[in-house]
GROMACS .gro file of N, CA, C and O in nm:
model
  372
    1MET      N    1 -11.998  15.909   6.628
    1MET     CA    2 -11.955  15.776   6.591
    1MET      C    3 -11.815  15.780   6.530
    1MET      O    4 -11.734  15.692   6.555
    2ARG      N    5 -11.790  15.883   6.449
    2ARG     CA    6 -11.659  15.894   6.385
    2ARG      C    7 -11.549  15.909   6.491
    2ARG      O    8 -11.440  15.856   6.476
    3THR      N    9 -11.580  15.984   6.598
    3THR     CA   10 -11.482  16.001   6.705
    3THR      C   11 -11.448  15.868   6.768
    3THR      O   12 -11.332  15.840   6.797
    4LEU      N   13 -11.549  15.783   6.789
    4LEU     CA   14 -11.523  15.652   6.847
    4LEU      C   15 -11.434  15.568   6.757
    4LEU      O   16 -11.344  15.499   6.805
    5LYS      N   17 -11.456  15.576   6.626
    5LYS     CA   18 -11.371  15.502   6.533
    5LYS      C   19 -11.229  15.554   6.538
    5LYS      O   20 -11.134  15.478   6.531
    6ALA      N   21 -11.214  15.686   6.551
    6ALA     CA   22 -11.080  15.745   6.557
    6ALA      C   23 -11.011  15.707   6.687
    6ALA      O   24 -10.889  15.692   6.690
    7LEU      N   25 -11.086  15.692   6.794
    7LEU     CA   26 -11.029  15.661   6.924
    7LEU      C   27 -11.000  15.512   6.941
    7LEU      O   28 -10.921  15.474   7.028
    8PHE      N   29 -11.061  15.428   6.860
    8PHE     CA   30 -11.045  15.284   6.878
    8PHE      C   31 -10.900  15.240   6.881
    8PHE      O   32 -10.861  15.165   6.971
    9PRO      N   33 -10.815  15.283   6.785
    9PRO     CA   34 -10.674  15.238   6.793
    9PRO      C   35 -10.605  15.283   6.921
    9PRO      O   36 -10.523  15.211   6.977
   10VAL      N   37 -10.640  15.400   6.969
   10VAL     CA   38 -10.580  15.451   7.093
   10VAL      C   39 -10.624  15.364   7.210
   10VAL      O   40 -10.542  15.326   7.294
   11PHE      N   41 -10.753  15.334   7.218
   11PHE     CA   42 -10.804  15.252   7.327
   11PHE      C   43 -10.747  15.110   7.321
   11PHE      O   44 -10.714  15.051   7.423
   12LEU      N   45 -10.734  15.058   7.200
   12LEU     CA   46 -10.678  14.924   7.184
   12LEU      C   47 -10.533  14.921   7.233
   12LEU      O   48 -10.494  14.831   7.307
   13THR      N   49 -10.456  15.022   7.194
   13THR     CA   50 -10.317  15.030   7.239
   13THR      C   51 -10.311  15.040   7.391
   13THR      O   52 -10.231  14.973   7.456
   14ALA      N   53 -10.396  15.123   7.447
   14ALA     CA   54 -10.397  15.140   7.592
   14ALA      C   55 -10.434  15.009   7.662
   14ALA      O   56 -10.374  14.972   7.762
   15ALA      N   57 -10.530  14.938   7.606
   15ALA     CA   58 -10.570  14.811   7.667
   15ALA      C   59 -10.456  14.709   7.660
   15ALA      O   60 -10.432  14.636   7.756
   16LEU      N   61 -10.385  14.708   7.549
   16LEU     CA   62 -10.272  14.616   7.537
   16LEU      C   63 -10.162  14.653   7.634
   16LEU      O   64 -10.104  14.566   7.700
   17LEU      N   65 -10.133  14.782   7.646
   17LEU     CA   66 -10.032  14.826   7.743
   17LEU      C   67 -10.075  14.792   7.885
   17LEU      O   68  -9.994  14.751   7.967
   18ALA      N   69 -10.202  14.811   7.912
   18ALA     CA   70 -10.252  14.781   8.045
   18ALA      C   71 -10.240  14.632   8.075
   18ALA      O   72 -10.210  14.593   8.188
   19GLY      N   73 -10.259  14.551   7.975
   19GLY     CA   74 -10.247  14.407   7.994
   19GLY      C   75 -10.105  14.364   8.027
   19GLY      O   76 -10.083  14.258   8.085
   20CYS      N   77 -10.009  14.448   7.994
   20CYS     CA   78  -9.869  14.417   8.023
   20CYS      C   79  -9.829  14.463   8.162
   20CYS      O   80  -9.712  14.458   8.199
   21GLY      N   81  -9.925  14.508   8.240
   21GLY     CA   82  -9.896  14.564   8.371
   21GLY      C   83  -9.843  14.466   8.471
   21GLY      O   84  -9.787  14.503   8.572
   22GLY      N   85  -9.864  14.340   8.452
   22GLY     CA   86  -9.803  14.241   8.539
   22GLY      C   87  -9.884  14.202   8.660
   22GLY      O   88  -9.841  14.222   8.771
   23GLY      N   89 -10.004  14.154   8.641
   23GLY     CA   90 -10.073  14.089   8.750
   23GLY      C   91 -10.171  14.174   8.827
   23GLY      O   92 -10.213  14.134   8.934
   24GLY      N   93 -10.206  14.292   8.779
   24GLY     CA   94 -10.306  14.372   8.848
   24GLY      C   95 -10.440  14.304   8.843
   24GLY      O   96 -10.470  14.231   8.749
   25THR      N   97 -10.523  14.326   8.945
   25THR     CA   98 -10.653  14.260   8.948
   25THR      C   99 -10.766  14.354   8.910
   25THR      O  100 -10.880  14.311   8.905
   26ALA      N  101 -10.736  14.481   8.884
   26ALA     CA  102 -10.840  14.576   8.851
   26ALA      C  103 -10.899  14.545   8.713
   26ALA      O  104 -10.830  14.503   8.623
   27LYS      N  105 -11.028  14.566   8.700
   27LYS     CA  106 -11.098  14.544   8.575
   27LYS      C  107 -11.128  14.679   8.510
   27LYS      O  108 -11.143  14.779   8.577
   28LEU      N  109 -11.136  14.679   8.377
   28LEU     CA  110 -11.168  14.798   8.301
   28LEU      C  111 -11.313  14.837   8.330
   28LEU      O  112 -11.404  14.758   8.308
   29GLY      N  113 -11.332  14.956   8.385
   29GLY     CA  114 -11.465  15.005   8.416
   29GLY      C  115 -11.528  15.077   8.297
   29GLY      O  116 -11.461  15.104   8.197
   30ALA      N  117 -11.654  15.110   8.310
   30ALA     CA  118 -11.727  15.176   8.202
   30ALA      C  119 -11.667  15.312   8.167
   30ALA      O  120 -11.674  15.354   8.052
   31ASP      N  121 -11.608  15.380   8.263
   31ASP     CA  122 -11.551  15.512   8.239
   31ASP      C  123 -11.401  15.508   8.214
   31ASP      O  124 -11.337  15.612   8.201
   32ASP      N  125 -11.344  15.389   8.206
   32ASP     CA  126 -11.200  15.374   8.189
   32ASP      C  127 -11.163  15.359   8.042
   32ASP      O  128 -11.236  15.300   7.964
   33VAL      N  129 -11.043  15.411   8.008
   33VAL     CA  130 -10.987  15.385   7.876
   33VAL      C  131 -10.870  15.288   7.889
   33VAL      O  132 -10.826  15.232   7.790
   34ALA      N  133 -10.820  15.272   8.012
   34ALA     CA  134 -10.712  15.176   8.038
   34ALA      C  135 -10.704  15.149   8.186
   34ALA      O  136 -10.749  15.230   8.268
   35VAL      N  137 -10.647  15.035   8.220
   35VAL     CA  138 -10.617  15.001   8.359
   35VAL      C  139 -10.475  14.948   8.360
   35VAL      O  140 -10.439  14.861   8.281
   36VAL      N  141 -10.393  15.006   8.448
   36VAL     CA  142 -10.254  14.962   8.462
   36VAL      C  143 -10.238  14.918   8.606
   36VAL      O  144 -10.242  15.001   8.697
   37GLY      N  145 -10.222  14.789   8.627
   37GLY     CA  146 -10.217  14.739   8.764
   37GLY      C  147 -10.350  14.769   8.831
   37GLY      O  148 -10.455  14.726   8.786
   38SER      N  149 -10.345  14.850   8.935
   38SER     CA  150 -10.469  14.889   9.004
   38SER      C  151 -10.507  15.033   8.972
   38SER      O  152 -10.604  15.084   9.026
   39SER      N  153 -10.431  15.099   8.886
   39SER     CA  154 -10.459  15.239   8.849
   39SER      C  155 -10.548  15.246   8.726
   39SER      O  156 -10.521  15.181   8.625
   40HIS      N  157 -10.653  15.325   8.736
   40HIS     CA  158 -10.747  15.342   8.626
   40HIS      C  159 -10.717  15.473   8.553
   40HIS      O  160 -10.696  15.575   8.617
   41VAL      N  161 -10.718  15.468   8.421
   41VAL     CA  162 -10.709  15.587   8.338
   41VAL      C  163 -10.849  15.609   8.284
   41VAL      O  164 -10.902  15.526   8.211
   42THR      N  165 -10.911  15.720   8.324
   42THR     CA  166 -11.050  15.744   8.289
   42THR      C  167 -11.064  15.826   8.161
   42THR      O  168 -10.972  15.896   8.118
   43LYS      N  169 -11.181  15.815   8.101
   43LYS     CA  170 -11.215  15.894   7.982
   43LYS      C  171 -11.206  16.042   8.018
   43LYS      O  172 -11.161  16.123   7.936
   44GLN      N  173 -11.245  16.080   8.139
   44GLN     CA  174 -11.238  16.220   8.180
   44GLN      C  175 -11.094  16.269   8.183
   44GLN      O  176 -11.065  16.380   8.138
   45GLN      N  177 -11.002  16.188   8.233
   45GLN     CA  178 -10.860  16.226   8.233
   45GLN      C  179 -10.810  16.245   8.090
   45GLN      O  180 -10.737  16.340   8.061
   46PHE      N  181 -10.850  16.155   8.003
   46PHE     CA  182 -10.811  16.165   7.862
   46PHE      C  183 -10.867  16.292   7.800
   46PHE      O  184 -10.795  16.367   7.733
   47ASP      N  185 -10.996  16.317   7.821
   47ASP     CA  186 -11.059  16.438   7.766
   47ASP      C  187 -10.993  16.564   7.820
   47ASP      O  188 -10.971  16.660   7.745
   48ASP      N  189 -10.961  16.565   7.949
   48ASP     CA  190 -10.895  16.682   8.010
   48ASP      C  191 -10.758  16.706   7.947
   48ASP      O  192 -10.722  16.821   7.918
   49LEU      N  193 -10.684  16.600   7.925
   49LEU     CA  194 -10.550  16.614   7.865
   49LEU      C  195 -10.560  16.661   7.720
   49LEU      O  196 -10.480  16.743   7.676
   50MET      N  197 -10.659  16.612   7.648
   50MET     CA  198 -10.680  16.659   7.511
   50MET      C  199 -10.718  16.807   7.510
   50MET      O  200 -10.673  16.883   7.423
   51ALA      N  201 -10.798  16.852   7.606
   51ALA     CA  202 -10.834  16.993   7.616
   51ALA      C  203 -10.709  17.077   7.646
   51ALA      O  204 -10.693  17.188   7.591
   52GLU      N  205 -10.622  17.025   7.731
   52GLU     CA  206 -10.497  17.096   7.761
   52GLU      C  207 -10.410  17.106   7.636
   52GLU      O  208 -10.348  17.210   7.611
   53ALA      N  209 -10.405  16.999   7.559
   53ALA     CA  210 -10.327  17.000   7.435
   53ALA      C  211 -10.382  17.104   7.338
   53ALA      O  212 -10.306  17.179   7.276
   54LYS      N  213 -10.514  17.109   7.328
   54LYS     CA  214 -10.577  17.207   7.238
   54LYS      C  215 -10.545  17.348   7.283
   54LYS      O  216 -10.511  17.434   7.201
   55ALA      N  217 -10.552  17.373   7.413
   55ALA     CA  218 -10.520  17.506   7.466
   55ALA      C  219 -10.373  17.541   7.440
   55ALA      O  220 -10.341  17.656   7.407
   56SER      N  221 -10.286  17.442   7.451
   56SER     CA  222 -10.143  17.464   7.426
   56SER      C  223 -10.120  17.502   7.280
   56SER      O  224 -10.041  17.593   7.251
   57TYR      N  225 -10.186  17.434   7.190
   57TYR     CA  226 -10.175  17.469   7.048
   57TYR      C  227 -10.220  17.613   7.027
   57TYR      O  228 -10.154  17.690   6.957
   58GLN      N  229 -10.333  17.650   7.087
   58GLN     CA  230 -10.388  17.785   7.069
   58GLN      C  231 -10.295  17.890   7.127
   58GLN      O  232 -10.275  17.996   7.066
   59GLU      N  233 -10.235  17.863   7.243
   59GLU     CA  234 -10.142  17.956   7.304
   59GLU      C  235 -10.021  17.981   7.214
   59GLU      O  236  -9.963  18.089   7.216
   60GLN      N  237  -9.983  17.880   7.138
   60GLN     CA  238  -9.869  17.891   7.048
   60GLN      C  239  -9.908  17.944   6.911
   60GLN      O  240  -9.825  17.953   6.821
   61GLY      N  241 -10.036  17.978   6.895
   61GLY     CA  242 -10.084  18.032   6.769
   61GLY      C  243 -10.096  17.929   6.657
   61GLY      O  244 -10.097  17.963   6.540
   62GLN      N  245 -10.106  17.802   6.696
   62GLN     CA  246 -10.118  17.694   6.598
   62GLN      C  247 -10.259  17.639   6.597
   62GLN      O  248 -10.326  17.636   6.700
   63ALA      N  249 -10.301  17.594   6.481
   63ALA     CA  250 -10.432  17.530   6.470
   63ALA      C  251 -10.424  17.389   6.526
   63ALA      O  252 -10.328  17.316   6.499
   64PHE      N  253 -10.523  17.353   6.606
   64PHE     CA  254 -10.529  17.216   6.659
   64PHE      C  255 -10.570  17.123   6.546
   64PHE      O  256 -10.659  17.155   6.466
   65PRO      N  257 -10.508  17.005   6.535
   65PRO     CA  258 -10.541  16.914   6.425
   65PRO      C  259 -10.690  16.875   6.426
   65PRO      O  260 -10.752  16.862   6.531
   66LYS      N  261 -10.743  16.859   6.307
   66LYS     CA  262 -10.884  16.820   6.293
   66LYS      C  263 -10.900  16.672   6.324
   66LYS      O  264 -10.813  16.591   6.295
   67GLU      N  265 -11.016  16.640   6.383
   67GLU     CA  266 -11.046  16.500   6.416
   67GLU      C  267 -11.039  16.414   6.290
   67GLU      O  268 -11.079  16.456   6.182
   68GLY      N  269 -10.984  16.295   6.308
   68GLY     CA  270 -10.975  16.201   6.197
   68GLY      C  271 -10.845  16.210   6.119
   68GLY      O  272 -10.815  16.122   6.041
   69THR      N  273 -10.768  16.318   6.141
   69THR     CA  274 -10.642  16.332   6.069
   69THR      C  275 -10.532  16.254   6.141
   69THR      O  276 -10.544  16.220   6.259
   70THR      N  277 -10.426  16.228   6.069
   70THR     CA  278 -10.311  16.159   6.128
   70THR      C  279 -10.252  16.241   6.242
   70THR      O  280 -10.213  16.184   6.345
   71ASP      N  281 -10.247  16.371   6.224
   71ASP     CA  282 -10.193  16.458   6.330
   71ASP      C  283 -10.279  16.450   6.456
   71ASP      O  284 -10.226  16.448   6.567
   72TYR      N  285 -10.410  16.447   6.440
   72TYR     CA  286 -10.500  16.437   6.555
   72TYR      C  287 -10.478  16.303   6.627
   72TYR      O  288 -10.470  16.297   6.750
   73GLN      N  289 -10.467  16.197   6.550
   73GLN     CA  290 -10.443  16.065   6.609
   73GLN      C  291 -10.309  16.061   6.680
   73GLN      O  292 -10.295  15.993   6.782
   74SER      N  293 -10.213  16.135   6.630
   74SER     CA  294 -10.083  16.143   6.695
   74SER      C  295 -10.095  16.211   6.831
   74SER      O  296 -10.036  16.166   6.930
   75VAL      N  297 -10.173  16.319   6.838
   75VAL     CA  298 -10.195  16.388   6.965
   75VAL      C  299 -10.268  16.295   7.062
   75VAL      O  300 -10.232  16.287   7.180
   76GLN      N  301 -10.368  16.223   7.014
   76GLN     CA  302 -10.440  16.128   7.098
   76GLN      C  303 -10.347  16.020   7.151
   76GLN      O  304 -10.352  15.984   7.269
   77GLY      N  305 -10.263  15.967   7.063
   77GLY     CA  306 -10.171  15.862   7.103
   77GLY      C  307 -10.074  15.910   7.209
   77GLY      O  308 -10.047  15.839   7.307
   78ARG      N  309 -10.023  16.031   7.193
   78ARG     CA  310  -9.930  16.086   7.291
   78ARG      C  311 -10.002  16.108   7.425
   78ARG      O  312  -9.944  16.083   7.530
   79ALA      N  313 -10.125  16.154   7.420
   79ALA     CA  314 -10.203  16.174   7.543
   79ALA      C  315 -10.219  16.041   7.616
   79ALA      O  316 -10.200  16.033   7.738
   80MET      N  317 -10.251  15.934   7.542
   80MET     CA  318 -10.267  15.804   7.605
   80MET      C  319 -10.134  15.756   7.662
   80MET      O  320 -10.130  15.701   7.772
   81GLU      N  321 -10.025  15.778   7.589
   81GLU     CA  322  -9.893  15.738   7.639
   81GLU      C  323  -9.864  15.806   7.772
   81GLU      O  324  -9.818  15.741   7.867
   82LEU      N  325  -9.890  15.936   7.779
   82LEU     CA  326  -9.864  16.010   7.903
   82LEU      C  327  -9.948  15.958   8.018
   82LEU      O  328  -9.898  15.941   8.130
   83LEU      N  329 -10.076  15.933   7.991
   83LEU     CA  330 -10.164  15.884   8.097
   83LEU      C  331 -10.126  15.744   8.143
   83LEU      O  332 -10.129  15.715   8.263
   84VAL      N  333 -10.089  15.657   8.051
   84VAL     CA  334 -10.049  15.522   8.087
   84VAL      C  335  -9.917  15.526   8.164
   84VAL      O  336  -9.901  15.456   8.265
   85GLU      N  337  -9.822  15.610   8.119
   85GLU     CA  338  -9.695  15.624   8.192
   85GLU      C  339  -9.719  15.672   8.336
   85GLU      O  340  -9.656  15.624   8.430
   86GLN      N  341  -9.810  15.767   8.350
   86GLN     CA  342  -9.844  15.817   8.483
   86GLN      C  343  -9.904  15.705   8.569
   86GLN      O  344  -9.869  15.689   8.686
   87ALA      N  345  -9.991  15.626   8.510
   87ALA     CA  346 -10.053  15.514   8.583
   87ALA      C  347  -9.949  15.411   8.622
   87ALA      O  348  -9.955  15.354   8.732
   88VAL      N  349  -9.851  15.387   8.535
   88VAL     CA  350  -9.744  15.292   8.568
   88VAL      C  351  -9.664  15.344   8.688
   88VAL      O  352  -9.634  15.268   8.780
   89ARG      N  353  -9.631  15.473   8.686
   89ARG     CA  354  -9.558  15.531   8.801
   89ARG      C  355  -9.639  15.519   8.930
   89ARG      O  356  -9.585  15.488   9.035
   90GLU      N  357  -9.769  15.545   8.922
   90GLU     CA  358  -9.855  15.535   9.040
   90GLU      C  359  -9.860  15.392   9.091
   90GLU      O  360  -9.861  15.368   9.212
   91THR      N  361  -9.865  15.296   8.999
   91THR     CA  362  -9.871  15.156   9.038
   91THR      C  363  -9.743  15.112   9.107
   91THR      O  364  -9.744  15.038   9.204
   92LYS      N  365  -9.628  15.162   9.056
   92LYS     CA  366  -9.500  15.125   9.113
   92LYS      C  367  -9.475  15.193   9.248
   92LYS      O  368  -9.399  15.142   9.329
   93ALA      N  369  -9.538  15.309   9.269
   93ALA     CA  370  -9.515  15.385   9.392
   93ALA      C  371  -9.576  15.317   9.514
   93ALA      O  372  -9.659  15.235   9.510
   0.00000   0.00000   0.00000
């Protein structure tokens, strides 16, 4: 439950960004964290990117931020930004 509370601001931001997509008809599905135009950003894509971030921290010998911390939320926010940017590029292509 705590994870969901920590993710809420990220999902809200993603939903707002998705709403600015400009006329897409796709609806947010049960497995989606955002929709940009007709491109869906799924929870699995988000989880995969977070796992990559964690692995990157470990490769650099750094501790991955603990859930609920500002640093963790920053990593989550950046992951959502990257996924939304990718969806925007896919929509424009």
